[in-house]
PDB file of C-alpha atoms in Angstrom:
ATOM      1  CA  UNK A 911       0.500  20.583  21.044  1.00 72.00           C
ATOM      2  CA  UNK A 912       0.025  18.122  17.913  1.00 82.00           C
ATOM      3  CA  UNK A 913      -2.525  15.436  18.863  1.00 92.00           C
ATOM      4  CA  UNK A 914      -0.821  12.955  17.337  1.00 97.00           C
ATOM      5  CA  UNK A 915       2.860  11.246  17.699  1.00 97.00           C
ATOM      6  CA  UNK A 916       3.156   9.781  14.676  1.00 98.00           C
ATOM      7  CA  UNK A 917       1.809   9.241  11.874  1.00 98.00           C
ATOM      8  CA  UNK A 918       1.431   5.579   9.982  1.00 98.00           C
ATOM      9  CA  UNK A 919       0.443   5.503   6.299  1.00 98.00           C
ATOM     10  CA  UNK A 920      -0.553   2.860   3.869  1.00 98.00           C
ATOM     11  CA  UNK A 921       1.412   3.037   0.883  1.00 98.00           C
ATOM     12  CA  UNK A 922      -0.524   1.609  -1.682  1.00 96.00           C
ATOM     13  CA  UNK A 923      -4.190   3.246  -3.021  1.00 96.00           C
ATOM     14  CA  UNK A 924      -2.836   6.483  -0.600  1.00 97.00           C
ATOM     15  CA  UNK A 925       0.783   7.128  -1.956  1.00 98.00           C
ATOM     16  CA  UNK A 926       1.030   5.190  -4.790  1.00 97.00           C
ATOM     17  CA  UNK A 927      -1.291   4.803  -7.226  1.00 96.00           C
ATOM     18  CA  UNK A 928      -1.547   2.435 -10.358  1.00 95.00           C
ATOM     19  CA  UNK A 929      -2.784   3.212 -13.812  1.00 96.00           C
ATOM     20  CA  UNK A 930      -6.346   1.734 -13.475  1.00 94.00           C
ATOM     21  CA  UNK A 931      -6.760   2.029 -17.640  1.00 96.00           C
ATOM     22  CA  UNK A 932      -3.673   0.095 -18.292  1.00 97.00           C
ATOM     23  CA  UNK A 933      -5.166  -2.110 -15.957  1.00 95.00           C
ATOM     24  CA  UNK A 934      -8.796  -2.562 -17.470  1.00 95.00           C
ATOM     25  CA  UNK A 935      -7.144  -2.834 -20.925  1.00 97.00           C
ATOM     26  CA  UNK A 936      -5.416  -6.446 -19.730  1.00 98.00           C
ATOM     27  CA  UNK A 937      -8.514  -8.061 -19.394  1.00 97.00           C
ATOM     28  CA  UNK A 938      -9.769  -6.690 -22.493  1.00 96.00           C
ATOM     29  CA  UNK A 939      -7.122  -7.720 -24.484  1.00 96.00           C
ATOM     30  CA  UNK A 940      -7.200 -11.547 -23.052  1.00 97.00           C
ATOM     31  CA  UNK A 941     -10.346 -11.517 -23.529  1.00 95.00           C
ATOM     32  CA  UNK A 942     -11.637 -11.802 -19.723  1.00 96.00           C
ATOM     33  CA  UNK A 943     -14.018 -10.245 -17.799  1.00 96.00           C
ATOM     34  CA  UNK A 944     -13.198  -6.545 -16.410  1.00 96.00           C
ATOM     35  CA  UNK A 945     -11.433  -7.005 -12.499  1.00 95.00           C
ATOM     36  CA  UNK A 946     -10.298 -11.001 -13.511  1.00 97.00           C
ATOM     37  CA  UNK A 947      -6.981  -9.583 -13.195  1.00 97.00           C
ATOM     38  CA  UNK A 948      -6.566  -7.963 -10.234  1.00 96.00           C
ATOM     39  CA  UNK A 949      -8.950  -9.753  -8.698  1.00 96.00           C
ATOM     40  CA  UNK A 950      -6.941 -13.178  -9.292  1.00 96.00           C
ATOM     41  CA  UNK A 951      -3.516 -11.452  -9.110  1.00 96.00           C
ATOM     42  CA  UNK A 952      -4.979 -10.364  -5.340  1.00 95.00           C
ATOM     43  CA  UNK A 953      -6.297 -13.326  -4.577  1.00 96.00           C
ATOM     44  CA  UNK A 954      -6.049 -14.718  -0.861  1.00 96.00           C
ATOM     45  CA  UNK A 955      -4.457 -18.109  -1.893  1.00 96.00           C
ATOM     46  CA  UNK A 956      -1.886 -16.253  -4.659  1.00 97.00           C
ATOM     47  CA  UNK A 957      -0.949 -13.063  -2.532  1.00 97.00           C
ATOM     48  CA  UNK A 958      -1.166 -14.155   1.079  1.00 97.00           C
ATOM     49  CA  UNK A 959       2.283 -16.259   1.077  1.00 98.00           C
ATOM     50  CA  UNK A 960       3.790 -13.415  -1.223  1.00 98.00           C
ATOM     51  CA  UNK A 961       3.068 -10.366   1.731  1.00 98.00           C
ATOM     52  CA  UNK A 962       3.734 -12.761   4.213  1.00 98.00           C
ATOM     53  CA  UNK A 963       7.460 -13.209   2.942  1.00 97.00           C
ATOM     54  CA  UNK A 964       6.763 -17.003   2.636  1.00 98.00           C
ATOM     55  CA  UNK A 965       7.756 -16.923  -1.323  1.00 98.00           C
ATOM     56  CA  UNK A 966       9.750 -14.187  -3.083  1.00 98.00           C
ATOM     57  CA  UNK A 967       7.888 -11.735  -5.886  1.00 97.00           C
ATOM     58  CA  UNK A 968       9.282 -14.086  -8.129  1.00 97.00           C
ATOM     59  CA  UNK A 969       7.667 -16.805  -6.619  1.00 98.00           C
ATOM     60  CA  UNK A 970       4.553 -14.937  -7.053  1.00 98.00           C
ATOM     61  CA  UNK A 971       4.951 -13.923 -10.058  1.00 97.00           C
ATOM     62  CA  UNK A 972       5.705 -17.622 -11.004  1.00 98.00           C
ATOM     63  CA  UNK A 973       2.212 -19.035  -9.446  1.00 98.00           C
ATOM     64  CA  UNK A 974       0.292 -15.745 -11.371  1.00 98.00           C
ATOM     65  CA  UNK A 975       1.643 -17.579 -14.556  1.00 98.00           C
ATOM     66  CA  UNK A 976       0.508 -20.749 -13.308  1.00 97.00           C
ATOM     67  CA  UNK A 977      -3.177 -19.961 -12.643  1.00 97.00           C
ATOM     68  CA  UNK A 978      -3.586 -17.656 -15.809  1.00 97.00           C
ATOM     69  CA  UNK A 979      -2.489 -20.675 -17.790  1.00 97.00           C
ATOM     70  CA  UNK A 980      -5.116 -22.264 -16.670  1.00 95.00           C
ATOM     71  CA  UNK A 981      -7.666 -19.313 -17.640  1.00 94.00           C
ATOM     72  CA  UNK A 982      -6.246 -19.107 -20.838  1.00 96.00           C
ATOM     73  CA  UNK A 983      -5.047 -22.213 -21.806  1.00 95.00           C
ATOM     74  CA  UNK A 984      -1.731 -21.032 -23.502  1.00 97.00           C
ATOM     75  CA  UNK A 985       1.612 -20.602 -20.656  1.00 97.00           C
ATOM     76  CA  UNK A 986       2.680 -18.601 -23.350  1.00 97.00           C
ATOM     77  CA  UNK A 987       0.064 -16.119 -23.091  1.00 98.00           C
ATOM     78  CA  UNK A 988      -0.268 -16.078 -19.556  1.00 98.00           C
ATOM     79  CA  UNK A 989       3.332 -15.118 -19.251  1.00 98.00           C
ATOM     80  CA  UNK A 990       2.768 -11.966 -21.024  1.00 98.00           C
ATOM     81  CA  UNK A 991       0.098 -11.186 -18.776  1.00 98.00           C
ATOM     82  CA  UNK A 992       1.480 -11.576 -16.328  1.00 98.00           C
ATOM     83  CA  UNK A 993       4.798  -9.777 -17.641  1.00 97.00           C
ATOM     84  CA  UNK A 994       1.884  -6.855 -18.707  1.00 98.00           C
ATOM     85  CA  UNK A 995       0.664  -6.926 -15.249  1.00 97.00           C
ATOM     86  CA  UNK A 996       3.733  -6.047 -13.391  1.00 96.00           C
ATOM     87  CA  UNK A 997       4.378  -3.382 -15.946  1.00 96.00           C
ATOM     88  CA  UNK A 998       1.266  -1.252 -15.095  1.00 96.00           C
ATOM     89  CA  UNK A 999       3.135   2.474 -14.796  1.00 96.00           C
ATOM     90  CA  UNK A1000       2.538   3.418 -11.008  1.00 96.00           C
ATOM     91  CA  UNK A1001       2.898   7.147  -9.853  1.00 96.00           C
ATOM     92  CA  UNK A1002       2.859   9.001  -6.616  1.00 97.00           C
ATOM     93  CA  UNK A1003       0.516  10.639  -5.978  1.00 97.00           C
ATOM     94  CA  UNK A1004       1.978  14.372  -5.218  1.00 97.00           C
ATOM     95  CA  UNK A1005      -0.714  15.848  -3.138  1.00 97.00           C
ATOM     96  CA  UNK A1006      -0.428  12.921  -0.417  1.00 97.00           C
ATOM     97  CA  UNK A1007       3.158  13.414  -1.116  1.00 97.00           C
ATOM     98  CA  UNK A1008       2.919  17.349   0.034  1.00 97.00           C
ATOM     99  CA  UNK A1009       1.090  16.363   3.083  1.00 97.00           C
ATOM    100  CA  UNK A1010       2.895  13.344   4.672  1.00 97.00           C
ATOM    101  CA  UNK A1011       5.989  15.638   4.359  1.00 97.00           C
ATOM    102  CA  UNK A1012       4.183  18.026   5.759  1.00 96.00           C
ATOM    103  CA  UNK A1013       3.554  16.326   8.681  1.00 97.00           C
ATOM    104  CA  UNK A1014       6.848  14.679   9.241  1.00 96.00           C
ATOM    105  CA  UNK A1015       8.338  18.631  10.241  1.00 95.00           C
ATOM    106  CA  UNK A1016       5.923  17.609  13.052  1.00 96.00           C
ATOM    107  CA  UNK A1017       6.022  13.595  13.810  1.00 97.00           C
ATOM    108  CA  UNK A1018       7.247  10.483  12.122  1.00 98.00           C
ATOM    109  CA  UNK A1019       6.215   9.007   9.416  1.00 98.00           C
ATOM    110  CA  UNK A1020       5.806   5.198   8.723  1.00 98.00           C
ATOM    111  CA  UNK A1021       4.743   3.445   5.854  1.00 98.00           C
ATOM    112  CA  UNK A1022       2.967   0.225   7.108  1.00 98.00           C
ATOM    113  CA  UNK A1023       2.306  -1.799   3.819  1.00 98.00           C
ATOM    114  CA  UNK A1024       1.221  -5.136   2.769  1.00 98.00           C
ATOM    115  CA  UNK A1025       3.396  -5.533   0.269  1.00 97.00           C
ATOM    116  CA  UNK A1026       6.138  -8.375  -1.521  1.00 97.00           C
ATOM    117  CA  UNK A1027       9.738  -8.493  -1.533  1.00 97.00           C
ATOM    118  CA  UNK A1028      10.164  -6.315  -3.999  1.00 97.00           C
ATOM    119  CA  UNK A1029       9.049  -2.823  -1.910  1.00 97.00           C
ATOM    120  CA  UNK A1030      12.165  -1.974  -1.297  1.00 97.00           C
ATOM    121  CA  UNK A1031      12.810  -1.825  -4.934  1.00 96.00           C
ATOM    122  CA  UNK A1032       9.338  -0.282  -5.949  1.00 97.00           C
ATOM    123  CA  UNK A1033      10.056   2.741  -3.115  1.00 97.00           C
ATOM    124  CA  UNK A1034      13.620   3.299  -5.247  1.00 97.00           C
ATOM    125  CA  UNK A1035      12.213   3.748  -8.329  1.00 95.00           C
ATOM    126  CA  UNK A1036       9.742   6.137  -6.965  1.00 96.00           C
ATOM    127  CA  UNK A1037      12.286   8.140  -5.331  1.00 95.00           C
ATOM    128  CA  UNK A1038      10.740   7.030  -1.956  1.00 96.00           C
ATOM    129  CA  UNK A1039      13.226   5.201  -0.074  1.00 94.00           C
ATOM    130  CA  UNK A1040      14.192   8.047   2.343  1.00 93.00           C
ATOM    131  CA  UNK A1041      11.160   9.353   2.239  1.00 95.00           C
ATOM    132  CA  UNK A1042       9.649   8.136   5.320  1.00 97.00           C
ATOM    133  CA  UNK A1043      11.023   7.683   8.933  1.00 97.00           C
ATOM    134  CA  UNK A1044      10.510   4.149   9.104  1.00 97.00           C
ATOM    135  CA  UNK A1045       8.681   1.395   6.652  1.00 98.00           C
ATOM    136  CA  UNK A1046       7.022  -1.920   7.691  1.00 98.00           C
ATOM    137  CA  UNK A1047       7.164  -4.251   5.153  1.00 98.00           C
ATOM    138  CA  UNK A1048       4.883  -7.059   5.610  1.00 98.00           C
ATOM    139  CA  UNK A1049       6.905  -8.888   3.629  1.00 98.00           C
ATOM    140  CA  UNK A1050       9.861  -8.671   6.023  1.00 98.00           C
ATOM    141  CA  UNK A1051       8.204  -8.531   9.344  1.00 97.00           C
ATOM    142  CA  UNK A1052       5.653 -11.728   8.351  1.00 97.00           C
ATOM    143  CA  UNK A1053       2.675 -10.253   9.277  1.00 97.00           C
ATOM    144  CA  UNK A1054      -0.091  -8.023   7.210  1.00 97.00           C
ATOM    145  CA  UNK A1055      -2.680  -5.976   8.213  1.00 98.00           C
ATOM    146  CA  UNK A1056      -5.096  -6.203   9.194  1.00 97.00           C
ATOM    147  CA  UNK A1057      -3.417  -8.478  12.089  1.00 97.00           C
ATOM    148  CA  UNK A1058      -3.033  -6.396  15.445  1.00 97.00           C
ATOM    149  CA  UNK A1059       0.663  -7.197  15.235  1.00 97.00           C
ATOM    150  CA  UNK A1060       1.779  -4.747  12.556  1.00 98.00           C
ATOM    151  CA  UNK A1061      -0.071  -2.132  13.817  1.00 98.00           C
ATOM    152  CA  UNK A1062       2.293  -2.334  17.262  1.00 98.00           C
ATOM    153  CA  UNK A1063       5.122  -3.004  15.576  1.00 98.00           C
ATOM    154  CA  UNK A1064       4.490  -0.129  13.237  1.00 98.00           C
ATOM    155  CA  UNK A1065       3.757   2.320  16.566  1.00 98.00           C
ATOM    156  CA  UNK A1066       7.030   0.751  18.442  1.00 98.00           C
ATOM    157  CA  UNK A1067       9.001   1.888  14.867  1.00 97.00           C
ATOM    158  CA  UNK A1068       7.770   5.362  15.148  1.00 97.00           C
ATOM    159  CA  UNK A1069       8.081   5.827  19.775  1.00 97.00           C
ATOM    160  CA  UNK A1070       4.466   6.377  19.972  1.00 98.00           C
ATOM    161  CA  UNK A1071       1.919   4.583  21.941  1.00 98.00           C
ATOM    162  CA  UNK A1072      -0.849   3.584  19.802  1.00 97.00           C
ATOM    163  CA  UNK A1073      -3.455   5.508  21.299  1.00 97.00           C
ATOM    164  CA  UNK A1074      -1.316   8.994  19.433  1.00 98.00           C
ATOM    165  CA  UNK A1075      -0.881   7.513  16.561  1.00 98.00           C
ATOM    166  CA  UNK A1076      -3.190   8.582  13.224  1.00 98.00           C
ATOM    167  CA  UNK A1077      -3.576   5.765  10.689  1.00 98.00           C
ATOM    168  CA  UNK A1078      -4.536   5.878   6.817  1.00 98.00           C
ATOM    169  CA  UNK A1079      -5.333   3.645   4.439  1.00 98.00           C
ATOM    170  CA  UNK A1080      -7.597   2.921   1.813  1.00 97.00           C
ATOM    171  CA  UNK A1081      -9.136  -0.447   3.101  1.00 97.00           C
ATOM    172  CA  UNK A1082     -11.725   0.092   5.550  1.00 97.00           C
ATOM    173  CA  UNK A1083     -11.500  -3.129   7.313  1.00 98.00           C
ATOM    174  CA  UNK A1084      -7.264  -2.290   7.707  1.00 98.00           C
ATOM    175  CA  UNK A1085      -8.762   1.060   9.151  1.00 98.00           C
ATOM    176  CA  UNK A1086     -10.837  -0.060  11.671  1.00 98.00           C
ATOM    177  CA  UNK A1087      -8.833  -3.101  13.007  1.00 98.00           C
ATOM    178  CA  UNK A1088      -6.282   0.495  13.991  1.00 98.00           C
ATOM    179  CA  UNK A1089      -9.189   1.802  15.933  1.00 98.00           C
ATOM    180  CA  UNK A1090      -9.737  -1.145  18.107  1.00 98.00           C
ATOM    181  CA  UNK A1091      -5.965  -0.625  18.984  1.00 97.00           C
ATOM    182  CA  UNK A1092      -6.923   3.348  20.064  1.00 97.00           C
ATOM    183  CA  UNK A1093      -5.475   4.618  16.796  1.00 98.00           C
ATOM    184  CA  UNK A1094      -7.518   7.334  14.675  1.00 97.00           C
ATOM    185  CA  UNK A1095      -8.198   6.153  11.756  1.00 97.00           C
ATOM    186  CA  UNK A1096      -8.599   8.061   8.328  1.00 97.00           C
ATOM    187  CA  UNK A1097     -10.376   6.138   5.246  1.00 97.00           C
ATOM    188  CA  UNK A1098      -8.655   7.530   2.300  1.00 97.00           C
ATOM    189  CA  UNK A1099     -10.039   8.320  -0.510  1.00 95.00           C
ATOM    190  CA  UNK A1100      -8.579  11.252  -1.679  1.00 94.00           C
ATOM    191  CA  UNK A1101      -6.177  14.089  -0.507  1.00 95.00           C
ATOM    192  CA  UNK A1102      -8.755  16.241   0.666  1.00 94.00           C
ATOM    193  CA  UNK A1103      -9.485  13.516   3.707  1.00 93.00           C
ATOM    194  CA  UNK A1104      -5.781  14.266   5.234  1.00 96.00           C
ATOM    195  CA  UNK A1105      -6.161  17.745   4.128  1.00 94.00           C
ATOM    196  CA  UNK A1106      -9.241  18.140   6.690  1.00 94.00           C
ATOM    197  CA  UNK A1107      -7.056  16.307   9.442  1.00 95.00           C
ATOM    198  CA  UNK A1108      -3.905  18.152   9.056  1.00 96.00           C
ATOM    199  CA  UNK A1109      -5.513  21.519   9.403  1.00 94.00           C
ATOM    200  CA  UNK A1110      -7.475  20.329  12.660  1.00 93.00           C
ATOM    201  CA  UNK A1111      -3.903  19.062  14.164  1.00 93.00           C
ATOM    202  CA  UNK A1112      -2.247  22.446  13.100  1.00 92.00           C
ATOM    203  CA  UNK A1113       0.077  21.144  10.557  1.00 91.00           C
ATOM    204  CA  UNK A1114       0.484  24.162   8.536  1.00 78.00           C
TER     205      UNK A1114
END
């Protein structure tokens, strides 16, 4: 008997992964410090309303320009930025890919991602959208990890209590906030970490 019922998966840092070199090479080539990027893109204040579904990726995409205008002094050259920043090529990562399916001959699987409104279209491009059993958007459900509610919602999507259900992700603090809910939690960091877990619940 599988000890789990299902089987909820952050999407991105696990299953998708973005070219971190493309990335580094925007701040270099605006002339700002290495992680400015990211770090501003990701910001609390910039991101929170966009995975919350308050504002549309647009909308986001319209306030980036706004506060990298201010960094750089030129709207101009914040727009490309901005424009470069969105661009960064994105992959799956196959091995992760292997295993979730691999799993999913044995329980459901359910993306549970913070992400904007624009997931749906990101997943298509990937070749993703039937990939999984169910995804939770927190873009479209208006809450984000690491808030308790997702994590329910995301173990109601899949007909698991949360207590059988095995979470990953890549964010320690989303991680343990599933383990107060009796979820077993995996902190990805690379393939090998689900490889361990699969072959300990039998999913060969």
């Amino acid at each position: 008997m599988s000890p789990f019922d299902a089987v909820l998966c952050d999407f991105d840092g696990v299953l998708r992964v973005h070219d971190a070199r493309v990335q580094a090479g925007i701040d270099h080539g605006y002339g700002l410090a290495p992680g400015t990027v990211l770090a501003t893109a990701l910001s609390p204040a910039l991101i929170g309303p966009a995975v919350l579904g308050e504002i549309t990726a647009e909308e986001w995409e319209a306030a980036l320009v706004t506060e990298f205008t201010g960094l750089l002094g030129s709207s101009e050259r914040a727009a490309r930025l901005v424009g470069e920043f969105m661009a960064v090529p994105a992959r799956v990562d196959e091995r992760v890919r292997e295993l979730l399916a691999l799993a999913r001959r044995h329980v459901p699987v359910v993306l549970v991602t913070n992400a904007t409104t624009r997931l749906e279209e990101e997943l298509d491009e990937l070749g993703l959208t039937w990939f999984a059993d169910e995804v939770v958007s927190s873009a479209r459900v208006g809450v984000a990890k690491p808030d308790r509610r997702v994590y329910e919602l995301a173990a109601a999507r899949a007909g698991a209590a949360p207590e059988r259900c095995l979470f990953i992700d890549d964010r320690r603090e989303n991680v343990e906030a599933a383990t107060l809910l009796g979820m077993t939690g995996v902190h990805f960091r690379e393939a090998e970490d689900l490889r361990r877990v699969w072959a300990e619940a039998g999913w060969e």
